Each structure stands twice: as structure tokens, then as C-alpha cells.
Amino acid sequence: MRLHHIFGSWCLALGMALGLGAQVAQADELSAAPPTNNPMARTAVVPIRGSIDNVTYESFKRRVELAKQNGAQTIIVLLDTPGGLVTASMDISRYIKNQTSLHTIAFVDSKAYSGGAMAALACDEIVMANGSAIGDCAPIMLDDDHRLQSLPATERAKIQSPILDEFRDSAARNHYDPRLLEAMVWVDHPVYWVQSPNDSAELRFVEKEEFDQLSKSGWKPVDGNRNPIVPANELLTVHPMMAQALGLSKGQASNVDDLARQRGLQIIDRFEPGAGVWLVDMLNAPVSRAVLLIIFIISLYVGLHAHGHGLAEAVAVISLGTLIGIPLMTGYAQWWQIVMVLAGLSFLALEFFVFPTSGAMAFVGVALMFLGFVCTFVGKEPGGGLVPKLPGTWTALEHGLLTVVISMGASGILCWWLGKSMTKVPLLRNLVLTNVSGGSVKQFPDTQVLPPANPWPPVGSVGKAVTDLLPGGRAAFYDDAAETSRIMSVVSETGFVSTGTTVEVRDVGMNRVVVRPVNSI
């Protein structure tokens, strides 16, 4: 298989993978409920479940637009999410705020942490299920011991700034106290809930300095609550009763249907994520990506050692397209990571098919692909930059490193076994070219293939491999005329050949010398 055919097939497969993912991600979302003349408010339920990424945002936006086309006047955004990519979460928040023709209700079914809290607070109101929770949107993560880790002041300010702006905007739009929302994002930002000393029982949320001043005037913490309600080393996370007391939630409901009954709403349809979103989530899981990487490496190995069939090459192209296409769709992969993977593949192709360099380009290619695959596990940080700043980013990097190392280790073991078994196992033996076919080459009319003049080394010459043939490499042949050995670039007809193996020239073409181990003839 020629290099440009392989590259063309890869591009085609990648395009098909991305196109199929985009089409499948829309599947099952394009079902519509028939219109109704019921005078009650027409309501659609649009859930956000699981980790938030770019696919989540695109799916949510499509489903809301479809609900609007069906005449929905109210959207219940059902939330059960731990959060996810900050950029995708901010996109969802801003999209919700732009729906001026809709009334939006966030129903926290189980949890709305991080990006889920951002989406909930962007809605016109929040209702929570029993036992649910909302909050914790700081751009920092837990370490392995589940302890909060802080950042240097400058880096933290840069990363927190766009998130705080989004929360403050939600506070202004929906009449929340900005100090409470800031406490979901900002560690070391204690908030006190105090009441006046007179009978009016005026309540306020204040910071430390104002609390100290008000305390001198007789103000005191609200009875029955800890003081401060958000300590300096914690992030605000609240459950239904507390959320309602703080003015964040408008009430409680056991489920969406209960919420609809309480508000007199008519649910006309439920727009669940389609099968494509589920498929993308499944393929983006670390276990799935580890399996795909193993399949890619093994297929590449089989293609190099049993070339000519095309099946292994096709599997390698599809698995590689999925490996980089899915993270690109979800927003975890960035352009420079894809370039690293493709550059690594190009170095490998140059080593194997164009001009062998005793493994130097292969080493560079493997290193680039390794780094590229590892980095696709890490999402873009708010504020940008190539160097990770957040502990959570370093954790994701560690998980990616562990996944890729385990996958490559398992692939190495399987490739070693295949090398030992490829000519012994009946199914695998059929992939290996063990006989050289004879006969003439079919010619097109009025064409003629001219052999090279005075080919060297001549067919039948015996030499020795001075590098591993992968299948490309170098071999030395004795030149009688020059009375010395000459080293030539050669290609093995049977796949891998180790250094020092005696080889015989089987064919000399216009731009390559084809050899085969003597003991396999």
C-alpha cells in the first residue's frame, strides 16, 4: 500500500468519523410532539446529565431549539451533572441567558456542581429535588486525599475572572446576592448571614469587615446557622432547604412531573440526549480510548508485517480517526495536539516507507504520538495557555499518561505474541505472504515497463541486514567491481527482519530493493 493511499484513506476515515459522530449525536433528538391547543403553559424538559463538554453544549442547544419550534413557552432544564469543561459550561450559561422568549426553570434532580451550578443560576429560577445539591464551582480540584488545593494569587485571579464575571451576571439578572454566588467560586471568601437587632429582622449577607462593623451595632448571625455560613476554607454547596432559605431556590419538588403540577405547566415533550451523545461519551471514556489505542497499535503492527491485504491498515485508520476525532468533538483535544499525532504518524511513515534512518525518525514519531495522545485527555483551561496551572489539569494529565502507558505496554506484549504466532495460528497465517507469486505483469495496451539499466544489487544477490527491517531498513551487499561492501536501503517482503539476518534480493525496482530472509525461501 502506497503512502499517499494510506494518508488519503486516513483523511477519509477521519472525516467520516467526525461526520458520523456529528450526525449520530443528533439522532433521536429530532422527534417532535404534535402541537396542542391546551391553554396551559407549554413546557419542554431538556436534561443535562453527566460530564459537560462541547458535545453536551451542542446537543443541549439543538434540543432547546427543537422545543421552541414545537411551541414550548417554558423550558425545564433538568440537571444531574458534576460539571465539566469550563468553556462548554460558560457557553451553556450564555445560551440560556439569551433565551429571552422562554421562561427557564433549572430543576436540580440530583446534583449541579461546577458547570452545572453555572447553568442552573443562568436560568430564571431554580427548583431542587429532595436530597439534591448545588454549588462548588471553583476552578480548583481535589487532590488524591480529597483536599482542596489552592493556586498562586495571580494564576487564580486569571482563571477565576471569567467564571466570577459569569456568576455576577447571573446574580444581577436573577436577583441573587452576588456574595453567595462568589462563594461558590472563591475560596478564602467567608460570607456571614446576619440579622438586625430590631423587630424588622432585616437579613443581610456580608463579608468579614462589614460583619465586624455590624456586630458593634447589635447585628448577629441568623439563628440556627453556622457563623460564617461559608467558612474561609470551603466553597458554598447547599441542599434544598438551605438553598431556599438563602434565596437561591424557589422551592422543592420530588420530580419534574411534580414541579409541573405545582406550577400548572403542561409538559409537551421530553428532549433526551440522542444515542449519538451516549456513543460519544462511551468512546471518550478512558477505558474505551485505551482499547482503541491498543487496536490501533496492533493493526499498525500487523499492517507492517503482513502488508498487502489492506484490512489491518483500514482498522488502524478508523481507530486512529476515532482516537483523535472524539476528543476533538468534545473539546478535550486542541489543534496542536492533533498536529503532534499527525506529525508523529508522518515520521513513522518516512522511516518505514521512504528512507530508513536506523530507527531515529521512528523514535521521534512514537514520542510525538505518545505526547499527543496523552494531552488529548486534558481540556482547555480558562484563561488559555499551554502549561497546566490547575491541579485538576495535572490530575487529568496523570490519568492520560497512565492510560497511554498501560495501552502501549499491553500492545507491546500482544505484538510480541503476534510476532511469534503469526505463522503458526491458522487465522493469522493467512495474513502472511509466505510464497512469492510468479507470472507476468499485466500491461495496459501500448505501454511498456522498462527495468532499470544495470540494476544493483542484481536479483539473487545475498547480503546482511545492518538494521532491523520494519519492513524498511538497510542491508549490506558485496560489490565485486568495487571490491567492498555497499549499504543499500531495502524493503523486506515478509515484514520484520532483525539486524544480522542474511537476506536475498528478490526484486530491484525503479526506487526500491526488495529482499527476503534466506531461511524463509
Short mmCIF file of C-alpha atoms in Angstrom, two decimals:
data_model
loop_
_atom_site.label_atom_id
_atom_site.label_comp_id
_atom_site.label_asym_id
_atom_site.label_seq_id
_atom_site.Cartn_x
_atom_site.Cartn_y
_atom_site.Cartn_z
CA MET A 1 0.00 0.00 0.00
CA ARG A 2 1.47 3.32 -1.05
CA LEU A 3 1.99 6.12 1.45
CA HIS A 4 -0.35 8.55 -0.27
CA HIS A 5 -3.06 5.87 -0.38
CA ILE A 6 -2.67 5.32 3.37
CA PHE A 7 -2.76 9.05 4.10
CA GLY A 8 -5.77 9.53 1.83
CA SER A 9 -7.61 6.67 3.49
CA TRP A 10 -6.84 8.13 6.91
CA CYS A 11 -8.19 11.53 5.96
CA LEU A 12 -11.33 9.93 4.52
CA ALA A 13 -11.86 7.82 7.64
CA LEU A 14 -11.30 10.78 9.95
CA GLY A 15 -13.79 12.85 8.02
CA MET A 16 -16.30 10.01 8.11
CA ALA A 17 -15.74 9.53 11.86
CA LEU A 18 -16.29 13.22 12.61
CA GLY A 19 -19.23 13.46 10.24
CA LEU A 20 -20.80 10.29 11.60
CA GLY A 21 -20.28 11.46 15.16
CA ALA A 22 -21.94 14.78 14.40
CA GLN A 23 -24.87 13.05 12.66
CA VAL A 24 -25.28 10.33 15.26
CA ALA A 25 -25.08 12.93 18.03
CA GLN A 26 -28.27 14.37 16.59
CA ALA A 27 -30.04 11.01 16.36
CA ASP A 28 -33.16 10.53 18.48
CA GLU A 29 -33.17 14.27 19.30
CA LEU A 30 -35.21 15.21 16.24
CA SER A 31 -38.52 13.76 17.38
CA ALA A 32 -41.28 16.25 17.91
CA ALA A 33 -44.52 16.17 19.86
CA PRO A 34 -47.68 17.16 17.99
CA PRO A 35 -48.89 20.68 18.74
CA THR A 36 -51.63 21.16 21.33
CA ASN A 37 -54.20 23.87 21.94
CA ASN A 38 -54.11 23.44 25.71
CA PRO A 39 -54.15 26.94 27.26
CA MET A 40 -51.72 25.88 30.00
CA ALA A 41 -48.12 26.92 29.60
CA ARG A 42 -46.47 24.60 27.10
CA THR A 43 -43.34 23.17 28.68
CA ALA A 44 -40.47 21.00 27.45
CA VAL A 45 -37.96 19.12 29.59
CA VAL A 46 -34.36 19.29 28.36
CA PRO A 47 -31.93 17.29 30.56
CA ILE A 48 -28.20 17.80 31.05
CA ARG A 49 -26.66 14.67 32.53
CA GLY A 50 -23.09 13.56 33.09
CA SER A 51 -19.94 15.49 32.35
CA ILE A 52 -20.32 18.73 30.39
CA ASP A 53 -18.28 19.15 27.20
CA ASN A 54 -18.69 20.65 23.73
CA VAL A 55 -20.92 17.78 22.59
CA THR A 56 -23.18 18.41 25.61
CA TYR A 57 -23.46 22.08 24.67
CA GLU A 58 -24.28 21.41 21.00
CA SER A 59 -26.80 18.72 21.94
CA PHE A 60 -28.47 20.97 24.53
CA LYS A 61 -28.71 23.86 22.08
CA ARG A 62 -30.28 21.64 19.37
CA ARG A 63 -32.85 20.25 21.79
CA VAL A 64 -33.85 23.68 23.11
CA GLU A 65 -34.26 24.98 19.54
CA LEU A 66 -36.43 21.98 18.69
CA ALA A 67 -38.54 22.59 21.79
CA LYS A 68 -39.04 26.21 20.68
CA GLN A 69 -40.11 25.02 17.23
CA ASN A 70 -42.72 22.83 18.92
CA GLY A 71 -44.15 25.86 20.67
CA ALA A 72 -42.64 25.47 24.14
CA GLN A 73 -43.06 28.55 26.31
CA THR A 74 -41.18 27.16 29.32
CA ILE A 75 -38.04 25.02 29.40
CA ILE A 76 -37.26 22.87 32.42
CA VAL A 77 -33.50 22.24 32.39
CA LEU A 78 -33.12 19.01 34.33
CA LEU A 79 -29.63 18.90 35.85
CA ASP A 80 -27.68 15.92 37.15
CA THR A 81 -24.07 16.76 36.46
CA PRO A 82 -20.74 17.07 38.29
CA GLY A 83 -19.69 19.79 35.83
CA GLY A 84 -17.03 19.53 33.17
CA LEU A 85 -15.24 21.84 30.77
CA VAL A 86 -15.42 25.47 31.91
CA THR A 87 -15.62 26.75 28.34
CA ALA A 88 -18.56 24.50 27.45
CA SER A 89 -20.32 25.33 30.74
CA MET A 90 -19.99 29.06 30.03
CA ASP A 91 -21.38 28.50 26.53
CA ILE A 92 -24.46 26.80 28.01
CA SER A 93 -24.90 29.56 30.60
CA ARG A 94 -24.74 32.33 27.98
CA TYR A 95 -27.06 30.45 25.64
CA ILE A 96 -29.68 30.11 28.40
CA LYS A 97 -29.46 33.82 29.20
CA ASN A 98 -30.08 34.67 25.55
CA GLN A 99 -33.45 32.84 25.51
CA THR A 100 -35.48 35.97 26.18
CA SER A 101 -38.65 34.45 24.68
CA LEU A 102 -38.60 31.49 27.09
CA HIS A 103 -39.08 31.06 30.80
CA THR A 104 -36.34 28.74 32.05
CA ILE A 105 -36.51 26.66 35.23
CA ALA A 106 -33.49 24.71 36.45
CA PHE A 107 -34.57 21.52 38.20
CA VAL A 108 -31.67 20.06 40.18
CA ASP A 109 -32.56 16.38 40.08
CA SER A 110 -29.52 15.10 41.96
CA LYS A 111 -26.53 17.44 41.73
CA ALA A 112 -25.50 20.58 39.91
CA TYR A 113 -21.86 21.13 40.74
CA SER A 114 -19.35 23.37 38.98
CA GLY A 115 -20.59 23.91 35.41
CA GLY A 116 -23.98 22.50 36.43
CA ALA A 117 -24.33 25.25 39.04
CA MET A 118 -23.36 27.83 36.42
CA ALA A 119 -26.14 26.56 34.11
CA ALA A 120 -28.71 26.46 36.94
CA LEU A 121 -28.01 30.02 38.05
CA ALA A 122 -28.36 31.24 34.46
CA CYS A 123 -31.99 30.05 34.42
CA ASP A 124 -34.82 32.32 35.54
CA GLU A 125 -35.39 30.23 38.65
CA ILE A 126 -34.19 27.09 40.42
CA VAL A 127 -36.20 24.25 41.95
CA MET A 128 -34.46 21.38 43.71
CA ALA A 129 -35.33 17.74 44.31
CA ASN A 130 -35.15 16.25 47.79
CA GLY A 131 -31.56 15.30 48.63
CA SER A 132 -30.03 17.25 45.75
CA ALA A 133 -27.17 19.75 46.00
CA ILE A 134 -25.85 22.76 44.10
CA GLY A 135 -22.61 24.75 44.24
CA ASP A 136 -18.84 24.22 44.26
CA CYS A 137 -17.73 25.95 41.07
CA ALA A 138 -14.16 26.91 41.90
CA PRO A 139 -11.54 26.34 39.18
CA ILE A 140 -9.55 24.11 41.52
CA MET A 141 -9.78 20.40 42.13
CA LEU A 142 -9.36 17.85 44.88
CA ASP A 143 -6.06 16.06 45.32
CA ASP A 144 -5.74 12.31 45.82
CA ASP A 145 -6.61 12.77 49.52
CA HIS A 146 -9.77 14.76 48.62
CA ARG A 147 -8.36 18.01 49.98
CA LEU A 148 -8.78 21.36 48.26
CA GLN A 149 -5.66 22.74 46.62
CA SER A 150 -5.14 26.45 46.09
CA LEU A 151 -3.25 28.36 43.43
CA PRO A 152 -0.88 31.33 43.45
CA ALA A 153 -2.86 34.57 43.62
CA THR A 154 -2.01 35.78 40.09
CA GLU A 155 -2.87 32.50 38.38
CA ARG A 156 -6.01 32.04 40.43
CA ALA A 157 -7.22 35.56 39.58
CA LYS A 158 -6.64 35.00 35.86
CA ILE A 159 -8.54 31.72 35.84
CA GLN A 160 -11.33 32.79 38.18
CA SER A 161 -12.03 36.09 36.47
CA PRO A 162 -14.29 34.87 33.60
CA ILE A 163 -16.11 32.46 35.93
CA LEU A 164 -16.77 35.16 38.53
CA ASP A 165 -17.99 37.51 35.81
CA GLU A 166 -20.47 34.87 34.65
CA PHE A 167 -21.78 34.30 38.19
CA ARG A 168 -22.05 38.02 38.91
CA ASP A 169 -24.02 38.49 35.71
CA SER A 170 -26.41 35.72 36.80
CA ALA A 171 -26.76 37.37 40.20
CA ALA A 172 -27.70 40.71 38.60
CA ARG A 173 -30.17 39.11 36.17
CA ASN A 174 -31.95 36.85 38.65
CA HIS A 175 -31.63 38.92 41.84
CA TYR A 176 -29.29 36.66 43.79
CA ASP A 177 -26.90 38.08 46.33
CA PRO A 178 -23.56 38.26 44.49
CA ARG A 179 -21.63 37.34 47.65
CA LEU A 180 -23.30 33.94 47.75
CA LEU A 181 -22.52 33.19 44.14
CA GLU A 182 -18.93 34.38 44.55
CA ALA A 183 -18.63 31.97 47.49
CA MET A 184 -19.29 29.08 45.08
CA VAL A 185 -16.20 30.09 43.12
CA TRP A 186 -13.90 31.85 45.54
CA VAL A 187 -12.11 30.01 48.34
CA ASP A 188 -10.96 32.20 51.29
CA HIS A 189 -14.06 34.30 50.80
CA PRO A 190 -16.11 33.86 54.01
CA VAL A 191 -19.72 35.04 53.95
CA TYR A 192 -21.77 35.90 57.05
CA TRP A 193 -25.55 35.84 57.23
CA VAL A 194 -26.70 38.37 59.81
CA GLN A 195 -29.96 39.84 61.10
CA SER A 196 -30.70 43.28 62.51
CA PRO A 197 -31.22 43.79 66.26
CA ASN A 198 -34.70 45.37 65.88
CA ASP A 199 -38.03 43.68 65.30
CA SER A 200 -37.86 44.04 61.50
CA ALA A 201 -35.36 41.19 61.41
CA GLU A 202 -33.62 42.55 58.33
CA LEU A 203 -31.27 39.94 56.87
CA ARG A 204 -28.00 40.57 55.02
CA PHE A 205 -25.09 38.65 53.52
CA VAL A 206 -21.86 40.40 54.42
CA GLU A 207 -18.12 39.86 54.36
CA LYS A 208 -15.75 39.87 57.33
CA GLU A 209 -15.09 43.62 57.61
CA GLU A 210 -18.75 44.56 57.36
CA PHE A 211 -19.68 41.79 59.81
CA ASP A 212 -17.26 43.20 62.38
CA GLN A 213 -18.77 46.68 62.00
CA LEU A 214 -22.38 45.49 62.16
CA SER A 215 -21.65 43.35 65.21
CA LYS A 216 -20.79 46.52 67.12
CA SER A 217 -24.27 47.83 66.30
CA GLY A 218 -26.04 44.76 67.65
CA TRP A 219 -26.35 42.73 64.45
CA LYS A 220 -25.92 38.99 64.98
CA PRO A 221 -25.77 35.79 62.93
CA VAL A 222 -29.11 34.35 61.83
CA ASP A 223 -30.27 31.81 64.38
CA GLY A 224 -29.81 28.15 63.60
CA ASN A 225 -26.97 28.61 61.12
CA ARG A 226 -23.23 28.33 61.47
CA ASN A 227 -21.22 31.50 61.50
CA PRO A 228 -19.98 32.23 58.87
CA ILE A 229 -22.28 30.20 56.64
CA VAL A 230 -19.38 29.83 54.18
CA PRO A 231 -16.07 29.37 56.06
CA ALA A 232 -12.83 30.65 54.59
CA ASN A 233 -11.58 27.21 53.54
CA GLU A 234 -14.79 25.99 51.89
CA LEU A 235 -16.89 26.54 48.79
CA LEU A 236 -20.63 27.16 49.03
CA THR A 237 -22.57 23.97 48.41
CA VAL A 238 -26.18 23.83 49.60
CA HIS A 239 -29.08 21.39 49.82
CA PRO A 240 -32.75 22.19 49.10
CA MET A 241 -33.87 23.70 52.41
CA MET A 242 -30.78 25.85 52.80
CA ALA A 243 -30.89 26.92 49.16
CA GLN A 244 -34.48 28.08 49.60
CA ALA A 245 -33.66 29.91 52.84
CA LEU A 246 -30.75 31.72 51.14
CA GLY A 247 -32.95 32.77 48.23
CA LEU A 248 -31.20 30.60 45.65
CA SER A 249 -34.07 28.16 45.16
CA LYS A 250 -37.78 28.88 44.63
CA GLY A 251 -38.95 25.57 46.08
CA GLN A 252 -38.74 21.80 46.10
CA ALA A 253 -40.32 19.05 44.01
CA SER A 254 -39.98 15.29 44.06
CA ASN A 255 -39.55 15.13 40.27
CA VAL A 256 -40.24 17.06 37.07
CA ASP A 257 -43.88 15.97 36.93
CA ASP A 258 -44.39 17.18 40.50
CA LEU A 259 -42.83 20.52 39.53
CA ALA A 260 -45.18 20.79 36.53
CA ARG A 261 -48.22 20.08 38.74
CA GLN A 262 -47.12 22.71 41.27
CA ARG A 263 -46.76 25.37 38.57
CA GLY A 264 -49.69 24.36 36.39
CA LEU A 265 -47.40 23.55 33.48
CA GLN A 266 -48.17 21.18 30.61
CA ILE A 267 -45.16 19.05 29.60
CA ILE A 268 -45.48 18.62 25.83
CA ASP A 269 -42.26 16.64 25.34
CA ARG A 270 -39.01 15.49 26.91
CA PHE A 271 -35.97 16.02 24.74
CA GLU A 272 -33.45 13.49 25.97
CA PRO A 273 -29.90 13.39 24.56
CA GLY A 274 -29.71 11.18 21.49
CA ALA A 275 -27.90 7.89 21.04
CA GLY A 276 -25.03 9.76 19.43
CA VAL A 277 -24.30 11.67 22.64
CA TRP A 278 -24.25 8.40 24.54
CA LEU A 279 -21.92 6.91 21.90
CA VAL A 280 -19.54 9.86 22.09
CA ASP A 281 -19.49 9.68 25.90
CA MET A 282 -18.77 5.96 25.76
CA LEU A 283 -15.95 6.34 23.23
CA ASN A 284 -14.49 9.24 25.20
CA ALA A 285 -14.20 7.18 28.39
CA PRO A 286 -10.59 6.30 29.36
CA VAL A 287 -11.22 2.55 29.08
CA SER A 288 -12.63 2.89 25.56
CA ARG A 289 -9.75 5.09 24.46
CA ALA A 290 -7.27 2.60 25.91
CA VAL A 291 -8.88 -0.20 23.90
CA LEU A 292 -8.88 1.94 20.74
CA LEU A 293 -5.19 2.74 21.20
CA ILE A 294 -4.36 -0.96 21.59
CA ILE A 295 -6.36 -1.77 18.44
CA PHE A 296 -4.55 0.99 16.53
CA ILE A 297 -1.05 -0.16 17.54
CA ILE A 298 -1.76 -3.84 16.85
CA SER A 299 -3.37 -3.05 13.49
CA LEU A 300 -0.37 -0.93 12.55
CA TYR A 301 1.98 -3.75 13.55
CA VAL A 302 0.04 -6.34 11.54
CA GLY A 303 -0.13 -3.99 8.56
CA LEU A 304 3.65 -3.56 8.56
CA HIS A 305 4.37 -7.27 8.94
CA ALA A 306 1.66 -8.63 6.67
CA HIS A 307 1.22 -5.80 4.22
CA GLY A 308 -0.78 -6.14 1.05
CA HIS A 309 -4.20 -7.13 2.43
CA GLY A 310 -5.47 -3.71 3.49
CA LEU A 311 -7.68 -4.91 6.35
CA ALA A 312 -5.20 -4.12 9.11
CA GLU A 313 -4.45 -0.72 7.57
CA ALA A 314 -8.18 0.09 7.40
CA VAL A 315 -8.68 -0.84 11.05
CA ALA A 316 -5.67 1.29 12.03
CA VAL A 317 -7.03 4.29 10.11
CA ILE A 318 -10.51 4.01 11.65
CA SER A 319 -9.23 3.52 15.20
CA LEU A 320 -6.82 6.47 14.86
CA GLY A 321 -9.56 8.68 13.43
CA THR A 322 -11.78 7.80 16.41
CA LEU A 323 -8.96 8.34 18.91
CA ILE A 324 -8.38 11.92 17.84
CA GLY A 325 -11.83 12.70 16.41
CA ILE A 326 -13.82 12.08 19.60
CA PRO A 327 -11.66 14.32 21.86
CA LEU A 328 -11.78 16.96 19.12
CA MET A 329 -15.59 16.83 19.14
CA THR A 330 -15.87 17.01 22.93
CA GLY A 331 -13.39 19.88 23.27
CA TYR A 332 -10.65 17.99 25.11
CA ALA A 333 -8.29 17.91 22.12
CA GLN A 334 -6.81 21.08 20.70
CA TRP A 335 -5.31 21.69 17.27
CA TRP A 336 -1.68 21.42 18.38
CA GLN A 337 -2.31 18.01 19.93
CA ILE A 338 -3.78 16.71 16.68
CA VAL A 339 -0.80 18.14 14.80
CA MET A 340 1.54 16.27 17.16
CA VAL A 341 -0.21 12.96 16.48
CA LEU A 342 -0.24 13.50 12.70
CA ALA A 343 3.41 14.63 12.71
CA GLY A 344 4.34 11.50 14.65
CA LEU A 345 2.50 9.35 12.12
CA SER A 346 4.33 11.14 9.30
CA PHE A 347 7.73 10.44 10.88
CA LEU A 348 6.82 6.76 11.19
CA ALA A 349 5.75 6.65 7.53
CA LEU A 350 9.02 8.27 6.46
CA GLU A 351 11.00 5.73 8.48
CA PHE A 352 9.14 2.71 7.13
CA PHE A 353 8.38 3.67 3.53
CA VAL A 354 10.73 6.41 2.30
CA PHE A 355 14.25 6.48 3.78
CA PRO A 356 15.04 4.40 6.88
CA THR A 357 17.23 6.08 9.49
CA SER A 358 18.02 3.13 11.75
CA GLY A 359 15.02 3.98 13.90
CA ALA A 360 15.75 7.67 14.61
CA MET A 361 12.64 9.02 12.88
CA ALA A 362 10.58 6.17 14.27
CA PHE A 363 11.62 7.17 17.79
CA VAL A 364 10.66 10.81 17.16
CA GLY A 365 7.35 9.68 15.66
CA VAL A 366 6.46 7.47 18.61
CA ALA A 367 7.40 10.23 21.07
CA LEU A 368 5.21 12.80 19.28
CA MET A 369 2.25 10.45 19.09
CA PHE A 370 2.68 9.50 22.75
CA LEU A 371 2.62 13.13 23.90
CA GLY A 372 -0.26 13.96 21.56
CA PHE A 373 -2.44 11.11 22.83
CA VAL A 374 -1.70 11.96 26.48
CA CYS A 375 -2.60 15.62 26.00
CA THR A 376 -6.00 14.78 24.46
CA PHE A 377 -7.14 13.78 27.96
CA VAL A 378 -6.76 17.38 29.17
CA GLY A 379 -9.34 20.07 28.48
CA LYS A 380 -8.54 23.71 27.82
CA GLU A 381 -8.15 25.80 30.95
CA PRO A 382 -9.95 29.14 31.38
CA GLY A 383 -7.52 31.89 30.56
CA GLY A 384 -5.73 29.75 27.97
CA GLY A 385 -2.08 28.80 27.88
CA LEU A 386 -0.22 25.60 27.08
CA VAL A 387 1.29 24.96 30.52
CA PRO A 388 -1.19 23.41 33.01
CA LYS A 389 -1.92 25.59 36.04
CA LEU A 390 -4.78 23.82 37.79
CA PRO A 391 -4.25 20.76 39.99
CA GLY A 392 -7.23 19.23 38.19
CA THR A 393 -5.44 19.62 34.88
CA TRP A 394 -2.38 17.87 36.27
CA THR A 395 -4.64 15.09 37.54
CA ALA A 396 -6.18 14.67 34.08
CA LEU A 397 -2.68 14.64 32.62
CA GLU A 398 -1.68 11.87 35.03
CA HIS A 399 -4.74 9.84 34.07
CA GLY A 400 -3.94 10.29 30.38
CA LEU A 401 -0.32 9.30 30.94
CA LEU A 402 -1.36 6.18 32.86
CA THR A 403 -3.90 5.19 30.20
CA VAL A 404 -1.45 5.60 27.30
CA VAL A 405 1.43 3.84 29.10
CA ILE A 406 -0.77 0.85 30.01
CA SER A 407 -2.16 0.71 26.46
CA MET A 408 1.30 0.82 24.89
CA GLY A 409 2.60 -1.79 27.33
CA ALA A 410 -0.30 -4.14 26.59
CA SER A 411 0.14 -3.50 22.86
CA GLY A 412 3.85 -4.36 23.08
CA ILE A 413 3.08 -7.69 24.73
CA LEU A 414 0.39 -8.52 22.17
CA CYS A 415 2.65 -7.52 19.26
CA TRP A 416 5.42 -9.74 20.65
CA TRP A 417 2.97 -12.65 20.82
CA LEU A 418 1.75 -11.95 17.29
CA GLY A 419 5.33 -11.95 16.04
CA LYS A 420 5.78 -15.43 17.48
CA SER A 421 2.39 -16.74 16.39
CA MET A 422 1.67 -15.11 13.05
CA THR A 423 2.97 -18.06 11.04
CA LYS A 424 1.57 -20.71 13.42
CA VAL A 425 -2.02 -19.71 14.11
CA PRO A 426 -4.20 -20.66 11.08
CA LEU A 427 -6.19 -17.43 11.02
CA LEU A 428 -3.09 -15.24 11.33
CA ARG A 429 -1.06 -17.36 8.92
CA ASN A 430 -3.47 -16.44 6.13
CA LEU A 431 -2.37 -12.81 6.51
CA VAL A 432 1.32 -13.52 5.94
CA LEU A 433 2.75 -13.73 2.43
CA THR A 434 4.80 -16.93 2.64
CA ASN A 435 5.03 -17.61 -1.10
CA VAL A 436 6.22 -15.37 -3.88
CA SER A 437 3.77 -15.41 -6.75
CA GLY A 438 5.12 -15.78 -10.24
CA GLY A 439 3.76 -14.93 -13.64
CA SER A 440 3.90 -11.89 -15.81
CA VAL A 441 2.68 -8.41 -15.04
CA LYS A 442 -0.50 -7.37 -16.84
CA GLN A 443 0.18 -4.41 -19.11
CA PHE A 444 -2.14 -1.75 -20.43
CA PRO A 445 -2.19 -1.58 -24.24
CA ASP A 446 0.64 0.38 -25.84
CA THR A 447 2.56 0.63 -22.56
CA GLN A 448 5.83 -0.93 -21.55
CA VAL A 449 7.58 -1.13 -18.20
CA LEU A 450 11.31 -0.86 -18.62
CA PRO A 451 13.55 -2.42 -15.97
CA PRO A 452 16.30 -0.20 -14.60
CA ALA A 453 19.55 -0.37 -16.55
CA ASN A 454 22.26 -2.39 -14.78
CA PRO A 455 20.29 -2.88 -11.56
CA TRP A 456 22.41 -3.21 -8.43
CA PRO A 457 22.46 -5.30 -6.44
CA PRO A 458 21.27 -7.82 -9.02
CA VAL A 459 18.38 -10.17 -8.22
CA GLY A 460 19.71 -13.16 -6.31
CA SER A 461 22.44 -11.22 -4.51
CA VAL A 462 22.92 -12.22 -0.88
CA GLY A 463 23.67 -9.71 1.83
CA LYS A 464 23.08 -8.99 5.51
CA ALA A 465 20.61 -6.66 7.25
CA VAL A 466 22.56 -3.97 9.11
CA THR A 467 19.38 -2.53 10.70
CA ASP A 468 16.04 -4.00 11.62
CA LEU A 469 13.77 -4.09 8.55
CA LEU A 470 10.38 -2.71 9.70
CA PRO A 471 9.85 -3.56 6.75
CA GLY A 472 12.11 -0.73 5.54
CA GLY A 473 15.73 -0.63 6.62
CA ARG A 474 19.30 -1.07 5.35
CA ALA A 475 21.30 -4.07 4.19
CA ALA A 476 24.91 -4.53 3.08
CA PHE A 477 25.87 -6.28 -0.19
CA TYR A 478 29.34 -7.02 -1.56
CA ASP A 479 30.19 -5.16 -4.75
CA ASP A 480 32.65 -7.30 -6.76
CA ALA A 481 33.59 -4.42 -9.04
CA ALA A 482 34.49 -2.11 -6.19
CA GLU A 483 35.74 -4.99 -4.00
CA THR A 484 33.91 -3.57 -1.00
CA SER A 485 30.53 -3.75 0.69
CA ARG A 486 27.84 -1.20 -0.06
CA ILE A 487 24.91 -0.39 2.22
CA MET A 488 21.54 -0.01 0.49
CA SER A 489 18.03 0.97 1.57
CA VAL A 490 15.85 -2.10 1.23
CA VAL A 491 12.31 -3.24 1.98
CA SER A 492 11.52 -6.65 3.44
CA GLU A 493 8.99 -8.70 1.53
CA THR A 494 7.96 -10.65 4.64
CA GLY A 495 7.70 -7.88 7.22
CA PHE A 496 10.03 -7.53 10.19
CA VAL A 497 13.59 -8.82 9.82
CA SER A 498 16.07 -8.44 12.66
CA THR A 499 19.58 -6.99 12.33
CA GLY A 500 22.20 -9.51 11.17
CA THR A 501 19.81 -11.71 9.19
CA THR A 502 21.07 -12.96 5.81
CA VAL A 503 18.80 -11.68 3.03
CA GLU A 504 18.50 -12.24 -0.70
CA VAL A 505 17.45 -9.70 -3.30
CA ARG A 506 14.08 -10.68 -4.80
CA ASP A 507 13.38 -7.66 -6.94
CA VAL A 508 15.02 -4.37 -7.94
CA GLY A 509 12.51 -1.69 -8.93
CA MET A 510 12.86 1.89 -10.04
CA ASN A 511 13.17 3.18 -6.47
CA ARG A 512 13.49 0.25 -4.12
CA VAL A 513 15.22 -3.07 -3.47
CA VAL A 514 13.00 -5.88 -2.20
CA VAL A 515 14.66 -8.57 -0.08
CA ARG A 516 13.67 -11.67 1.85
CA PRO A 517 15.40 -13.69 4.58
CA VAL A 518 17.32 -16.59 3.09
CA ASN A 519 15.94 -19.08 5.60
CA SER A 520 12.34 -18.28 4.66
CA ILE A 521 12.72 -19.00 0.93
#
